[in-house]
Amino acid sequence: MKSSARLRLLAASTVCGTAAVLAAMAPPTTAETPGGKTLVVIGDSFSANGEILDLLNAGGDPGCKHVPTSWPTQLTQRIGLSPDDVEDTSCQGGTIDTSGWTLVHQVKRAMSDNAFGPRTRTVTIQLGMNDAWGTDNPVALSRAFTCLTDLIDGCGPEAAAQGRAPDLDTITGQAYADRVRQAVDYIRYYAPNARIVFVGYPEIHSPGQDSACASILGIDVVQPRAGAVTGFLDRIDTAQREAAGILNVNFLDTRAVTAGHGACTADPWVDGAFDPHTEPLGFPWHPSAHGDSMVAAAMHQWIARG
């Protein structure tokens, strides 16, 4: 079977599988059932955030810990919501449908906690960075970080053919929309008054550039051949915003909020690896507490505008 045909078959089976799971977990209620929480957060480590020690102590599984400075936590405080009125199912390593704590798992958890209902006003989804795109191998930021620091082989366009980076042509708005559509429809039905918003990822590197930088132990390591990774970040951003248009949901342009404050800048809002200039124990390339505060502020403004 040709790869393109195999990918279409995999995509179709994933969508059908998602629909079956969501249908099976649907409660015997209607969209008018009272209840729901005001804010529901679905996402990966860019929503939950965390510390390197969490991964080391848990053998690579931090157990869906939510740090006190994560943007959803700061948003909850800004809005003045009770923690009981917020459902945060985000988790380190979360994916749309590839592995681990997927979108379906998170929707199911929120549903079991009666988080969706007429009272629900905002549902955020921040996923896609840890998913497989066009290959059988997920390309998480941990692998991207390794690719960037490989000064011998580099991380240029050839990395995709070598299985070290995703096929950028497969990361499209339509592909993203197809993978999340069933969950979005499900949320829209059971939380009819909620606005759904896809939350973009912060600026890690300036869009469109071929080189990239990672701060390790306070030393800036520049990878001049980084097009595979920087292109991946660009494509994910474009796919999210295009999918939002296709599905008629909202998109928070987090890149615009954090522009000029990526890795190795004079004032970085993302952490390096054991970098004393940011948060030494923070997840590499993930928002610092200040970066998360800026995302929380932008989300608060978006919610206030109604």
PDB file of C-alpha atoms in Angstrom:
ATOM      1  CA  MET A   1       0.000   0.000   0.000  1.00  0.00           C
ATOM      2  CA  LYS A   2       1.339   3.435  -0.927  1.00  0.00           C
ATOM      3  CA  SER A   3       2.185   5.724   1.987  1.00  0.00           C
ATOM      4  CA  SER A   4      -0.422   8.324   0.997  1.00  0.00           C
ATOM      5  CA  ALA A   5      -3.148   5.668   0.882  1.00  0.00           C
ATOM      6  CA  ARG A   6      -1.972   4.229   4.190  1.00  0.00           C
ATOM      7  CA  LEU A   7      -2.096   7.671   5.805  1.00  0.00           C
ATOM      8  CA  ARG A   8      -5.628   8.256   4.550  1.00  0.00           C
ATOM      9  CA  LEU A   9      -6.663   4.899   5.953  1.00  0.00           C
ATOM     10  CA  LEU A  10      -5.049   5.675   9.301  1.00  0.00           C
ATOM     11  CA  ALA A  11      -6.710   9.079   9.423  1.00  0.00           C
ATOM     12  CA  ALA A  12     -10.101   7.580   8.624  1.00  0.00           C
ATOM     13  CA  SER A  13      -9.745   4.910  11.263  1.00  0.00           C
ATOM     14  CA  THR A  14      -8.660   7.490  13.834  1.00  0.00           C
ATOM     15  CA  VAL A  15     -11.699   9.692  13.150  1.00  0.00           C
ATOM     16  CA  CYS A  16     -14.053   6.723  13.275  1.00  0.00           C
ATOM     17  CA  GLY A  17     -12.437   5.492  16.468  1.00  0.00           C
ATOM     18  CA  THR A  18     -12.760   8.904  18.065  1.00  0.00           C
ATOM     19  CA  ALA A  19     -16.420   9.124  17.119  1.00  0.00           C
ATOM     20  CA  ALA A  20     -17.111   5.675  18.562  1.00  0.00           C
ATOM     21  CA  VAL A  21     -15.415   6.485  21.861  1.00  0.00           C
ATOM     22  CA  LEU A  22     -17.216   9.820  22.224  1.00  0.00           C
ATOM     23  CA  ALA A  23     -20.562   8.224  21.395  1.00  0.00           C
ATOM     24  CA  ALA A  24     -19.980   5.484  23.930  1.00  0.00           C
ATOM     25  CA  MET A  25     -19.168   7.892  26.722  1.00  0.00           C
ATOM     26  CA  ALA A  26     -22.060  10.277  26.055  1.00  0.00           C
ATOM     27  CA  PRO A  27     -24.309  10.529  29.121  1.00  0.00           C
ATOM     28  CA  PRO A  28     -28.054   9.977  28.813  1.00  0.00           C
ATOM     29  CA  THR A  29     -28.770  13.710  28.974  1.00  0.00           C
ATOM     30  CA  THR A  30     -29.567  16.575  26.640  1.00  0.00           C
ATOM     31  CA  ALA A  31     -27.787  19.815  25.898  1.00  0.00           C
ATOM     32  CA  GLU A  32     -30.189  21.559  28.281  1.00  0.00           C
ATOM     33  CA  THR A  33     -29.089  19.613  31.350  1.00  0.00           C
ATOM     34  CA  PRO A  34     -28.103  22.124  34.079  1.00  0.00           C
ATOM     35  CA  GLY A  35     -24.520  22.244  35.199  1.00  0.00           C
ATOM     36  CA  GLY A  36     -21.059  22.589  33.812  1.00  0.00           C
ATOM     37  CA  LYS A  37     -18.009  24.521  34.904  1.00  0.00           C
ATOM     38  CA  THR A  38     -17.215  28.022  33.681  1.00  0.00           C
ATOM     39  CA  LEU A  39     -13.770  27.196  32.277  1.00  0.00           C
ATOM     40  CA  VAL A  40     -12.549  23.903  30.806  1.00  0.00           C
ATOM     41  CA  VAL A  41      -8.870  23.524  29.848  1.00  0.00           C
ATOM     42  CA  ILE A  42      -7.683  20.761  27.508  1.00  0.00           C
ATOM     43  CA  GLY A  43      -4.047  20.584  26.499  1.00  0.00           C
ATOM     44  CA  ASP A  44      -0.493  19.324  26.744  1.00  0.00           C
ATOM     45  CA  SER A  45       2.522  20.536  28.729  1.00  0.00           C
ATOM     46  CA  PHE A  46       2.197  24.037  27.301  1.00  0.00           C
ATOM     47  CA  SER A  47      -1.007  24.283  29.331  1.00  0.00           C
ATOM     48  CA  ALA A  48       0.035  22.197  32.350  1.00  0.00           C
ATOM     49  CA  ASN A  49       3.743  23.171  32.281  1.00  0.00           C
ATOM     50  CA  GLY A  50       6.074  21.523  34.822  1.00  0.00           C
ATOM     51  CA  GLU A  51       9.660  21.017  35.936  1.00  0.00           C
ATOM     52  CA  ILE A  52      12.426  18.741  34.696  1.00  0.00           C
ATOM     53  CA  LEU A  53      12.634  17.118  38.128  1.00  0.00           C
ATOM     54  CA  ASP A  54       9.030  15.985  37.766  1.00  0.00           C
ATOM     55  CA  LEU A  55      10.041  13.920  34.741  1.00  0.00           C
ATOM     56  CA  LEU A  56      13.199  12.579  36.366  1.00  0.00           C
ATOM     57  CA  ASN A  57      11.416  11.560  39.557  1.00  0.00           C
ATOM     58  CA  ALA A  58       8.489   9.967  37.734  1.00  0.00           C
ATOM     59  CA  GLY A  59      10.486   8.071  35.129  1.00  0.00           C
ATOM     60  CA  GLY A  60       9.312  10.392  32.365  1.00  0.00           C
ATOM     61  CA  ASP A  61       5.692  10.583  33.555  1.00  0.00           C
ATOM     62  CA  PRO A  62       4.937  13.654  35.712  1.00  0.00           C
ATOM     63  CA  GLY A  63       1.390  12.435  36.386  1.00  0.00           C
ATOM     64  CA  CYS A  64      -0.439  15.404  34.831  1.00  0.00           C
ATOM     65  CA  LYS A  65       0.850  17.858  37.423  1.00  0.00           C
ATOM     66  CA  HIS A  66      -0.294  21.464  37.001  1.00  0.00           C
ATOM     67  CA  VAL A  67       2.255  23.976  38.257  1.00  0.00           C
ATOM     68  CA  PRO A  68       0.953  26.994  40.201  1.00  0.00           C
ATOM     69  CA  THR A  69       2.299  29.366  37.532  1.00  0.00           C
ATOM     70  CA  SER A  70       0.722  27.663  34.495  1.00  0.00           C
ATOM     71  CA  TRP A  71      -1.339  30.016  32.369  1.00  0.00           C
ATOM     72  CA  PRO A  72      -4.667  28.256  33.186  1.00  0.00           C
ATOM     73  CA  THR A  73      -3.940  28.610  36.914  1.00  0.00           C
ATOM     74  CA  GLN A  74      -3.016  32.271  36.511  1.00  0.00           C
ATOM     75  CA  LEU A  75      -6.096  32.807  34.320  1.00  0.00           C
ATOM     76  CA  THR A  76      -8.305  31.286  37.020  1.00  0.00           C
ATOM     77  CA  GLN A  77      -6.884  33.764  39.524  1.00  0.00           C
ATOM     78  CA  ARG A  78      -7.251  36.728  37.149  1.00  0.00           C
ATOM     79  CA  ILE A  79     -10.891  35.965  36.469  1.00  0.00           C
ATOM     80  CA  GLY A  80     -11.559  35.292  40.132  1.00  0.00           C
ATOM     81  CA  LEU A  81     -13.017  31.850  39.578  1.00  0.00           C
ATOM     82  CA  SER A  82     -13.180  29.228  42.273  1.00  0.00           C
ATOM     83  CA  PRO A  83     -10.918  26.234  41.466  1.00  0.00           C
ATOM     84  CA  ASP A  84     -14.066  24.120  41.725  1.00  0.00           C
ATOM     85  CA  ASP A  85     -15.494  26.034  38.765  1.00  0.00           C
ATOM     86  CA  VAL A  86     -12.537  25.155  36.538  1.00  0.00           C
ATOM     87  CA  GLU A  87     -11.773  21.804  34.901  1.00  0.00           C
ATOM     88  CA  ASP A  88      -8.122  21.471  33.843  1.00  0.00           C
ATOM     89  CA  THR A  89      -7.443  18.118  32.172  1.00  0.00           C
ATOM     90  CA  SER A  90      -4.205  19.224  30.491  1.00  0.00           C
ATOM     91  CA  CYS A  91      -1.259  16.887  30.854  1.00  0.00           C
ATOM     92  CA  GLN A  92       2.411  16.672  29.962  1.00  0.00           C
ATOM     93  CA  GLY A  93       2.728  14.685  26.750  1.00  0.00           C
ATOM     94  CA  GLY A  94      -0.917  15.210  25.810  1.00  0.00           C
ATOM     95  CA  THR A  95      -1.826  14.619  22.160  1.00  0.00           C
ATOM     96  CA  ILE A  96      -4.748  14.921  19.802  1.00  0.00           C
ATOM     97  CA  ASP A  97      -4.881  11.196  19.089  1.00  0.00           C
ATOM     98  CA  THR A  98      -1.341   9.821  18.905  1.00  0.00           C
ATOM     99  CA  SER A  99      -0.554   8.442  22.351  1.00  0.00           C
ATOM    100  CA  GLY A 100      -0.837   9.034  26.082  1.00  0.00           C
ATOM    101  CA  TRP A 101      -3.481  11.393  27.440  1.00  0.00           C
ATOM    102  CA  THR A 102      -5.341  12.186  24.228  1.00  0.00           C
ATOM    103  CA  LEU A 103      -8.061  14.695  23.399  1.00  0.00           C
ATOM    104  CA  VAL A 104     -10.697  11.988  23.801  1.00  0.00           C
ATOM    105  CA  HIS A 105      -9.320  10.998  27.205  1.00  0.00           C
ATOM    106  CA  GLN A 106      -9.401  14.609  28.342  1.00  0.00           C
ATOM    107  CA  VAL A 107     -12.929  15.214  27.076  1.00  0.00           C
ATOM    108  CA  LYS A 108     -14.033  12.010  28.773  1.00  0.00           C
ATOM    109  CA  ARG A 109     -12.482  13.094  32.078  1.00  0.00           C
ATOM    110  CA  ALA A 110     -14.163  16.491  31.860  1.00  0.00           C
ATOM    111  CA  MET A 111     -17.482  14.855  31.060  1.00  0.00           C
ATOM    112  CA  SER A 112     -17.205  12.475  34.003  1.00  0.00           C
ATOM    113  CA  ASP A 113     -16.620  15.501  36.237  1.00  0.00           C
ATOM    114  CA  ASN A 114     -19.763  17.193  34.840  1.00  0.00           C
ATOM    115  CA  ALA A 115     -17.616  19.993  33.461  1.00  0.00           C
ATOM    116  CA  PHE A 116     -19.649  20.516  30.281  1.00  0.00           C
ATOM    117  CA  GLY A 117     -23.042  22.159  30.507  1.00  0.00           C
ATOM    118  CA  PRO A 118     -24.974  25.377  29.868  1.00  0.00           C
ATOM    119  CA  ARG A 119     -22.854  27.154  32.510  1.00  0.00           C
ATOM    120  CA  THR A 120     -19.636  26.476  30.589  1.00  0.00           C
ATOM    121  CA  ARG A 121     -18.381  29.675  28.993  1.00  0.00           C
ATOM    122  CA  THR A 122     -14.896  28.873  27.680  1.00  0.00           C
ATOM    123  CA  VAL A 123     -13.207  25.678  26.498  1.00  0.00           C
ATOM    124  CA  THR A 124      -9.537  25.909  25.531  1.00  0.00           C
ATOM    125  CA  ILE A 125      -7.661  23.320  23.447  1.00  0.00           C
ATOM    126  CA  GLN A 126      -3.867  23.465  23.128  1.00  0.00           C
ATOM    127  CA  LEU A 127      -2.700  20.289  21.373  1.00  0.00           C
ATOM    128  CA  GLY A 128      -0.745  19.100  18.349  1.00  0.00           C
ATOM    129  CA  MET A 129       2.900  19.526  19.296  1.00  0.00           C
ATOM    130  CA  ASN A 130       3.308  15.918  20.464  1.00  0.00           C
ATOM    131  CA  ASP A 131       1.372  14.234  17.672  1.00  0.00           C
ATOM    132  CA  ALA A 132       2.605  12.157  14.759  1.00  0.00           C
ATOM    133  CA  TRP A 133       2.211  13.956  11.463  1.00  0.00           C
ATOM    134  CA  GLY A 134       2.669  11.797   8.406  1.00  0.00           C
ATOM    135  CA  THR A 135       4.819   9.165  10.101  1.00  0.00           C
ATOM    136  CA  ASP A 136       4.408   6.472  12.706  1.00  0.00           C
ATOM    137  CA  ASN A 137       6.729   8.277  15.102  1.00  0.00           C
ATOM    138  CA  PRO A 138       5.575  11.201  17.264  1.00  0.00           C
ATOM    139  CA  VAL A 139       7.993  14.104  17.255  1.00  0.00           C
ATOM    140  CA  ALA A 140       7.799  15.660  20.716  1.00  0.00           C
ATOM    141  CA  LEU A 141       9.835  18.670  21.757  1.00  0.00           C
ATOM    142  CA  SER A 142      12.266  16.371  23.557  1.00  0.00           C
ATOM    143  CA  ARG A 143      13.241  14.883  20.192  1.00  0.00           C
ATOM    144  CA  ALA A 144      13.283  18.275  18.554  1.00  0.00           C
ATOM    145  CA  PHE A 145      15.638  19.553  21.233  1.00  0.00           C
ATOM    146  CA  THR A 146      17.961  16.610  20.550  1.00  0.00           C
ATOM    147  CA  CYS A 147      17.800  17.307  16.825  1.00  0.00           C
ATOM    148  CA  LEU A 148      18.680  20.948  17.333  1.00  0.00           C
ATOM    149  CA  THR A 149      21.722  20.189  19.454  1.00  0.00           C
ATOM    150  CA  ASP A 150      23.073  17.697  16.883  1.00  0.00           C
ATOM    151  CA  LEU A 151      25.774  19.899  15.390  1.00  0.00           C
ATOM    152  CA  ILE A 152      27.024  17.067  13.154  1.00  0.00           C
ATOM    153  CA  ASP A 153      23.884  15.918  11.335  1.00  0.00           C
ATOM    154  CA  GLY A 154      21.938  19.102  11.862  1.00  0.00           C
ATOM    155  CA  CYS A 155      18.186  19.393  11.644  1.00  0.00           C
ATOM    156  CA  GLY A 156      17.555  20.548   8.097  1.00  0.00           C
ATOM    157  CA  PRO A 157      14.875  19.392   5.639  1.00  0.00           C
ATOM    158  CA  GLU A 158      16.635  16.046   5.177  1.00  0.00           C
ATOM    159  CA  ALA A 159      15.783  15.159   8.797  1.00  0.00           C
ATOM    160  CA  ALA A 160      12.213  14.333   7.739  1.00  0.00           C
ATOM    161  CA  ALA A 161      13.388  11.670   5.272  1.00  0.00           C
ATOM    162  CA  GLN A 162      15.622  10.267   7.998  1.00  0.00           C
ATOM    163  CA  GLY A 163      12.726   9.925  10.448  1.00  0.00           C
ATOM    164  CA  ARG A 164      14.057  12.616  12.760  1.00  0.00           C
ATOM    165  CA  ALA A 165      11.373  15.202  11.942  1.00  0.00           C
ATOM    166  CA  PRO A 166       7.821  15.165  10.577  1.00  0.00           C
ATOM    167  CA  ASP A 167       6.812  15.566   6.943  1.00  0.00           C
ATOM    168  CA  LEU A 168       5.810  19.228   6.943  1.00  0.00           C
ATOM    169  CA  ASP A 169       3.446  18.785   3.995  1.00  0.00           C
ATOM    170  CA  THR A 170       1.172  16.625   6.167  1.00  0.00           C
ATOM    171  CA  ILE A 171       0.650  19.356   8.778  1.00  0.00           C
ATOM    172  CA  THR A 172      -2.323  21.274   7.405  1.00  0.00           C
ATOM    173  CA  GLY A 173      -5.359  23.046   8.746  1.00  0.00           C
ATOM    174  CA  GLN A 174      -7.623  20.461   7.152  1.00  0.00           C
ATOM    175  CA  ALA A 175      -5.696  17.575   8.711  1.00  0.00           C
ATOM    176  CA  TYR A 176      -5.838  19.250  12.122  1.00  0.00           C
ATOM    177  CA  ALA A 177      -9.551  19.965  11.775  1.00  0.00           C
ATOM    178  CA  ASP A 178     -10.313  16.392  10.734  1.00  0.00           C
ATOM    179  CA  ARG A 179      -8.516  15.035  13.804  1.00  0.00           C
ATOM    180  CA  VAL A 180     -10.330  17.237  16.338  1.00  0.00           C
ATOM    181  CA  ARG A 181     -13.719  17.655  14.656  1.00  0.00           C
ATOM    182  CA  GLN A 182     -15.596  14.913  16.543  1.00  0.00           C
ATOM    183  CA  ALA A 183     -14.426  16.191  19.925  1.00  0.00           C
ATOM    184  CA  VAL A 184     -15.284  19.794  19.004  1.00  0.00           C
ATOM    185  CA  ASP A 185     -18.781  18.772  17.904  1.00  0.00           C
ATOM    186  CA  TYR A 186     -19.208  16.827  21.134  1.00  0.00           C
ATOM    187  CA  ILE A 187     -18.133  19.798  23.275  1.00  0.00           C
ATOM    188  CA  ARG A 188     -20.313  22.152  21.270  1.00  0.00           C
ATOM    189  CA  TYR A 189     -23.373  19.986  21.900  1.00  0.00           C
ATOM    190  CA  TYR A 190     -22.899  19.462  25.638  1.00  0.00           C
ATOM    191  CA  ALA A 191     -21.645  23.008  26.323  1.00  0.00           C
ATOM    192  CA  PRO A 192     -23.916  24.999  23.972  1.00  0.00           C
ATOM    193  CA  ASN A 193     -23.078  28.397  25.472  1.00  0.00           C
ATOM    194  CA  ALA A 194     -19.308  27.939  25.487  1.00  0.00           C
ATOM    195  CA  ARG A 195     -16.815  29.537  23.159  1.00  0.00           C
ATOM    196  CA  ILE A 196     -14.176  27.051  22.039  1.00  0.00           C
ATOM    197  CA  VAL A 197     -10.697  28.451  21.461  1.00  0.00           C
ATOM    198  CA  PHE A 198      -7.602  26.785  20.050  1.00  0.00           C
ATOM    199  CA  VAL A 199      -4.636  28.160  21.977  1.00  0.00           C
ATOM    200  CA  GLY A 200      -1.511  28.578  19.872  1.00  0.00           C
ATOM    201  CA  TYR A 201       2.011  27.892  21.052  1.00  0.00           C
ATOM    202  CA  PRO A 202       4.364  30.671  22.177  1.00  0.00           C
ATOM    203  CA  GLU A 203       7.202  31.960  20.050  1.00  0.00           C
ATOM    204  CA  ILE A 204      10.213  29.706  20.496  1.00  0.00           C
ATOM    205  CA  HIS A 205      12.024  30.917  17.393  1.00  0.00           C
ATOM    206  CA  SER A 206      11.163  33.698  14.974  1.00  0.00           C
ATOM    207  CA  PRO A 207       8.808  32.400  12.277  1.00  0.00           C
ATOM    208  CA  GLY A 208      10.355  31.563   8.916  1.00  0.00           C
ATOM    209  CA  GLN A 209      13.981  31.270   9.972  1.00  0.00           C
ATOM    210  CA  ASP A 210      16.231  28.279   9.257  1.00  0.00           C
ATOM    211  CA  SER A 211      18.504  28.571  12.283  1.00  0.00           C
ATOM    212  CA  ALA A 212      17.547  28.020  15.895  1.00  0.00           C
ATOM    213  CA  CYS A 213      19.033  28.405  19.330  1.00  0.00           C
ATOM    214  CA  ALA A 214      18.819  26.481  22.585  1.00  0.00           C
ATOM    215  CA  SER A 215      20.140  27.780  25.892  1.00  0.00           C
ATOM    216  CA  ILE A 216      21.842  24.977  27.809  1.00  0.00           C
ATOM    217  CA  LEU A 217      23.368  25.679  31.225  1.00  0.00           C
ATOM    218  CA  GLY A 218      23.230  29.355  30.329  1.00  0.00           C
ATOM    219  CA  ILE A 219      25.173  28.885  27.085  1.00  0.00           C
ATOM    220  CA  ASP A 220      23.448  29.634  23.775  1.00  0.00           C
ATOM    221  CA  VAL A 221      23.872  26.731  21.355  1.00  0.00           C
ATOM    222  CA  VAL A 222      23.039  27.771  17.793  1.00  0.00           C
ATOM    223  CA  GLN A 223      21.972  25.232  15.186  1.00  0.00           C
ATOM    224  CA  PRO A 224      22.395  26.814  11.725  1.00  0.00           C
ATOM    225  CA  ARG A 225      20.539  23.920  10.034  1.00  0.00           C
ATOM    226  CA  ALA A 226      17.251  23.825  11.911  1.00  0.00           C
ATOM    227  CA  GLY A 227      14.653  24.188   9.164  1.00  0.00           C
ATOM    228  CA  ALA A 228      12.938  20.905  10.037  1.00  0.00           C
ATOM    229  CA  VAL A 229      12.133  22.045  13.564  1.00  0.00           C
ATOM    230  CA  THR A 230      11.438  25.721  12.910  1.00  0.00           C
ATOM    231  CA  GLY A 231       9.283  24.674   9.949  1.00  0.00           C
ATOM    232  CA  PHE A 232       7.415  22.243  12.204  1.00  0.00           C
ATOM    233  CA  LEU A 233       6.629  25.032  14.669  1.00  0.00           C
ATOM    234  CA  ASP A 234       5.476  27.286  11.824  1.00  0.00           C
ATOM    235  CA  ARG A 235       3.238  24.600  10.346  1.00  0.00           C
ATOM    236  CA  ILE A 236       1.612  23.734  13.685  1.00  0.00           C
ATOM    237  CA  ASP A 237       0.777  27.398  14.211  1.00  0.00           C
ATOM    238  CA  THR A 238      -0.718  27.724  10.724  1.00  0.00           C
ATOM    239  CA  ALA A 239      -2.633  24.444  11.038  1.00  0.00           C
ATOM    240  CA  GLN A 240      -4.216  25.522  14.329  1.00  0.00           C
ATOM    241  CA  ARG A 241      -5.432  28.873  13.021  1.00  0.00           C
ATOM    242  CA  GLU A 242      -6.682  27.385   9.743  1.00  0.00           C
ATOM    243  CA  ALA A 243      -8.468  24.563  11.574  1.00  0.00           C
ATOM    244  CA  ALA A 244     -10.138  27.142  13.811  1.00  0.00           C
ATOM    245  CA  GLY A 245     -11.538  28.795  10.706  1.00  0.00           C
ATOM    246  CA  ILE A 246     -12.695  25.500   9.228  1.00  0.00           C
ATOM    247  CA  LEU A 247     -14.486  24.481  12.426  1.00  0.00           C
ATOM    248  CA  ASN A 248     -15.776  27.974  13.221  1.00  0.00           C
ATOM    249  CA  VAL A 249     -14.031  28.168  16.584  1.00  0.00           C
ATOM    250  CA  ASN A 250     -11.636  30.784  17.920  1.00  0.00           C
ATOM    251  CA  PHE A 251      -7.842  30.996  17.857  1.00  0.00           C
ATOM    252  CA  LEU A 252      -5.615  32.719  20.407  1.00  0.00           C
ATOM    253  CA  ASP A 253      -2.449  33.882  18.639  1.00  0.00           C
ATOM    254  CA  THR A 254       0.002  33.146  21.430  1.00  0.00           C
ATOM    255  CA  ARG A 255       2.927  33.697  19.081  1.00  0.00           C
ATOM    256  CA  ALA A 256       1.891  37.302  18.642  1.00  0.00           C
ATOM    257  CA  VAL A 257       1.574  37.708  22.412  1.00  0.00           C
ATOM    258  CA  THR A 258       5.116  36.409  22.993  1.00  0.00           C
ATOM    259  CA  ALA A 259       6.794  37.791  19.858  1.00  0.00           C
ATOM    260  CA  GLY A 260      10.439  38.763  20.377  1.00  0.00           C
ATOM    261  CA  HIS A 261      10.792  36.718  23.553  1.00  0.00           C
ATOM    262  CA  GLY A 262      11.748  33.291  22.251  1.00  0.00           C
ATOM    263  CA  ALA A 263      14.760  31.173  23.156  1.00  0.00           C
ATOM    264  CA  CYS A 264      18.122  32.922  23.476  1.00  0.00           C
ATOM    265  CA  THR A 265      16.660  36.429  23.172  1.00  0.00           C
ATOM    266  CA  ALA A 266      17.609  39.277  25.477  1.00  0.00           C
ATOM    267  CA  ASP A 267      14.390  38.749  27.447  1.00  0.00           C
ATOM    268  CA  PRO A 268      13.269  35.133  26.927  1.00  0.00           C
ATOM    269  CA  TRP A 269       9.813  34.070  28.056  1.00  0.00           C
ATOM    270  CA  VAL A 270      10.572  30.392  27.451  1.00  0.00           C
ATOM    271  CA  ASP A 271      12.936  28.294  29.530  1.00  0.00           C
ATOM    272  CA  GLY A 272      16.216  26.752  28.457  1.00  0.00           C
ATOM    273  CA  ALA A 273      17.774  23.556  29.772  1.00  0.00           C
ATOM    274  CA  PHE A 274      19.060  24.154  33.305  1.00  0.00           C
ATOM    275  CA  ASP A 275      19.397  27.790  32.271  1.00  0.00           C
ATOM    276  CA  PRO A 276      20.103  30.197  35.165  1.00  0.00           C
ATOM    277  CA  HIS A 277      18.887  33.103  33.015  1.00  0.00           C
ATOM    278  CA  THR A 278      15.304  31.805  33.054  1.00  0.00           C
ATOM    279  CA  GLU A 279      14.016  29.011  35.320  1.00  0.00           C
ATOM    280  CA  PRO A 280      16.788  26.430  35.806  1.00  0.00           C
ATOM    281  CA  LEU A 281      14.366  23.551  36.396  1.00  0.00           C
ATOM    282  CA  GLY A 282      11.706  24.542  33.872  1.00  0.00           C
ATOM    283  CA  PHE A 283      10.782  22.435  30.855  1.00  0.00           C
ATOM    284  CA  PRO A 284      13.033  23.473  27.941  1.00  0.00           C
ATOM    285  CA  TRP A 285      11.219  25.720  25.433  1.00  0.00           C
ATOM    286  CA  HIS A 286       8.145  25.906  27.636  1.00  0.00           C
ATOM    287  CA  PRO A 287       6.876  29.214  29.010  1.00  0.00           C
ATOM    288  CA  SER A 288       8.469  30.686  32.092  1.00  0.00           C
ATOM    289  CA  ALA A 289       6.169  31.944  34.835  1.00  0.00           C
ATOM    290  CA  HIS A 290       6.278  35.369  33.197  1.00  0.00           C
ATOM    291  CA  GLY A 291       5.561  33.899  29.771  1.00  0.00           C
ATOM    292  CA  ASP A 292       2.567  32.082  31.194  1.00  0.00           C
ATOM    293  CA  SER A 293       1.384  35.286  32.855  1.00  0.00           C
ATOM    294  CA  MET A 294       1.356  37.022  29.479  1.00  0.00           C
ATOM    295  CA  VAL A 295      -0.678  34.200  27.924  1.00  0.00           C
ATOM    296  CA  ALA A 296      -3.083  34.308  30.877  1.00  0.00           C
ATOM    297  CA  ALA A 297      -3.455  38.065  30.458  1.00  0.00           C
ATOM    298  CA  ALA A 298      -4.177  37.706  26.721  1.00  0.00           C
ATOM    299  CA  MET A 299      -6.751  34.998  27.378  1.00  0.00           C
ATOM    300  CA  HIS A 300      -8.359  37.109  30.089  1.00  0.00           C
ATOM    301  CA  GLN A 301      -8.675  40.035  27.688  1.00  0.00           C
ATOM    302  CA  TRP A 302     -10.154  37.763  25.027  1.00  0.00           C
ATOM    303  CA  ILE A 303     -12.744  36.405  27.461  1.00  0.00           C
ATOM    304  CA  ALA A 304     -13.607  39.900  28.709  1.00  0.00           C
ATOM    305  CA  ARG A 305     -14.245  41.105  25.154  1.00  0.00           C
ATOM    306  CA  GLY A 306     -16.911  38.417  24.897  1.00  0.00           C
TER     307      GLY A 306
END
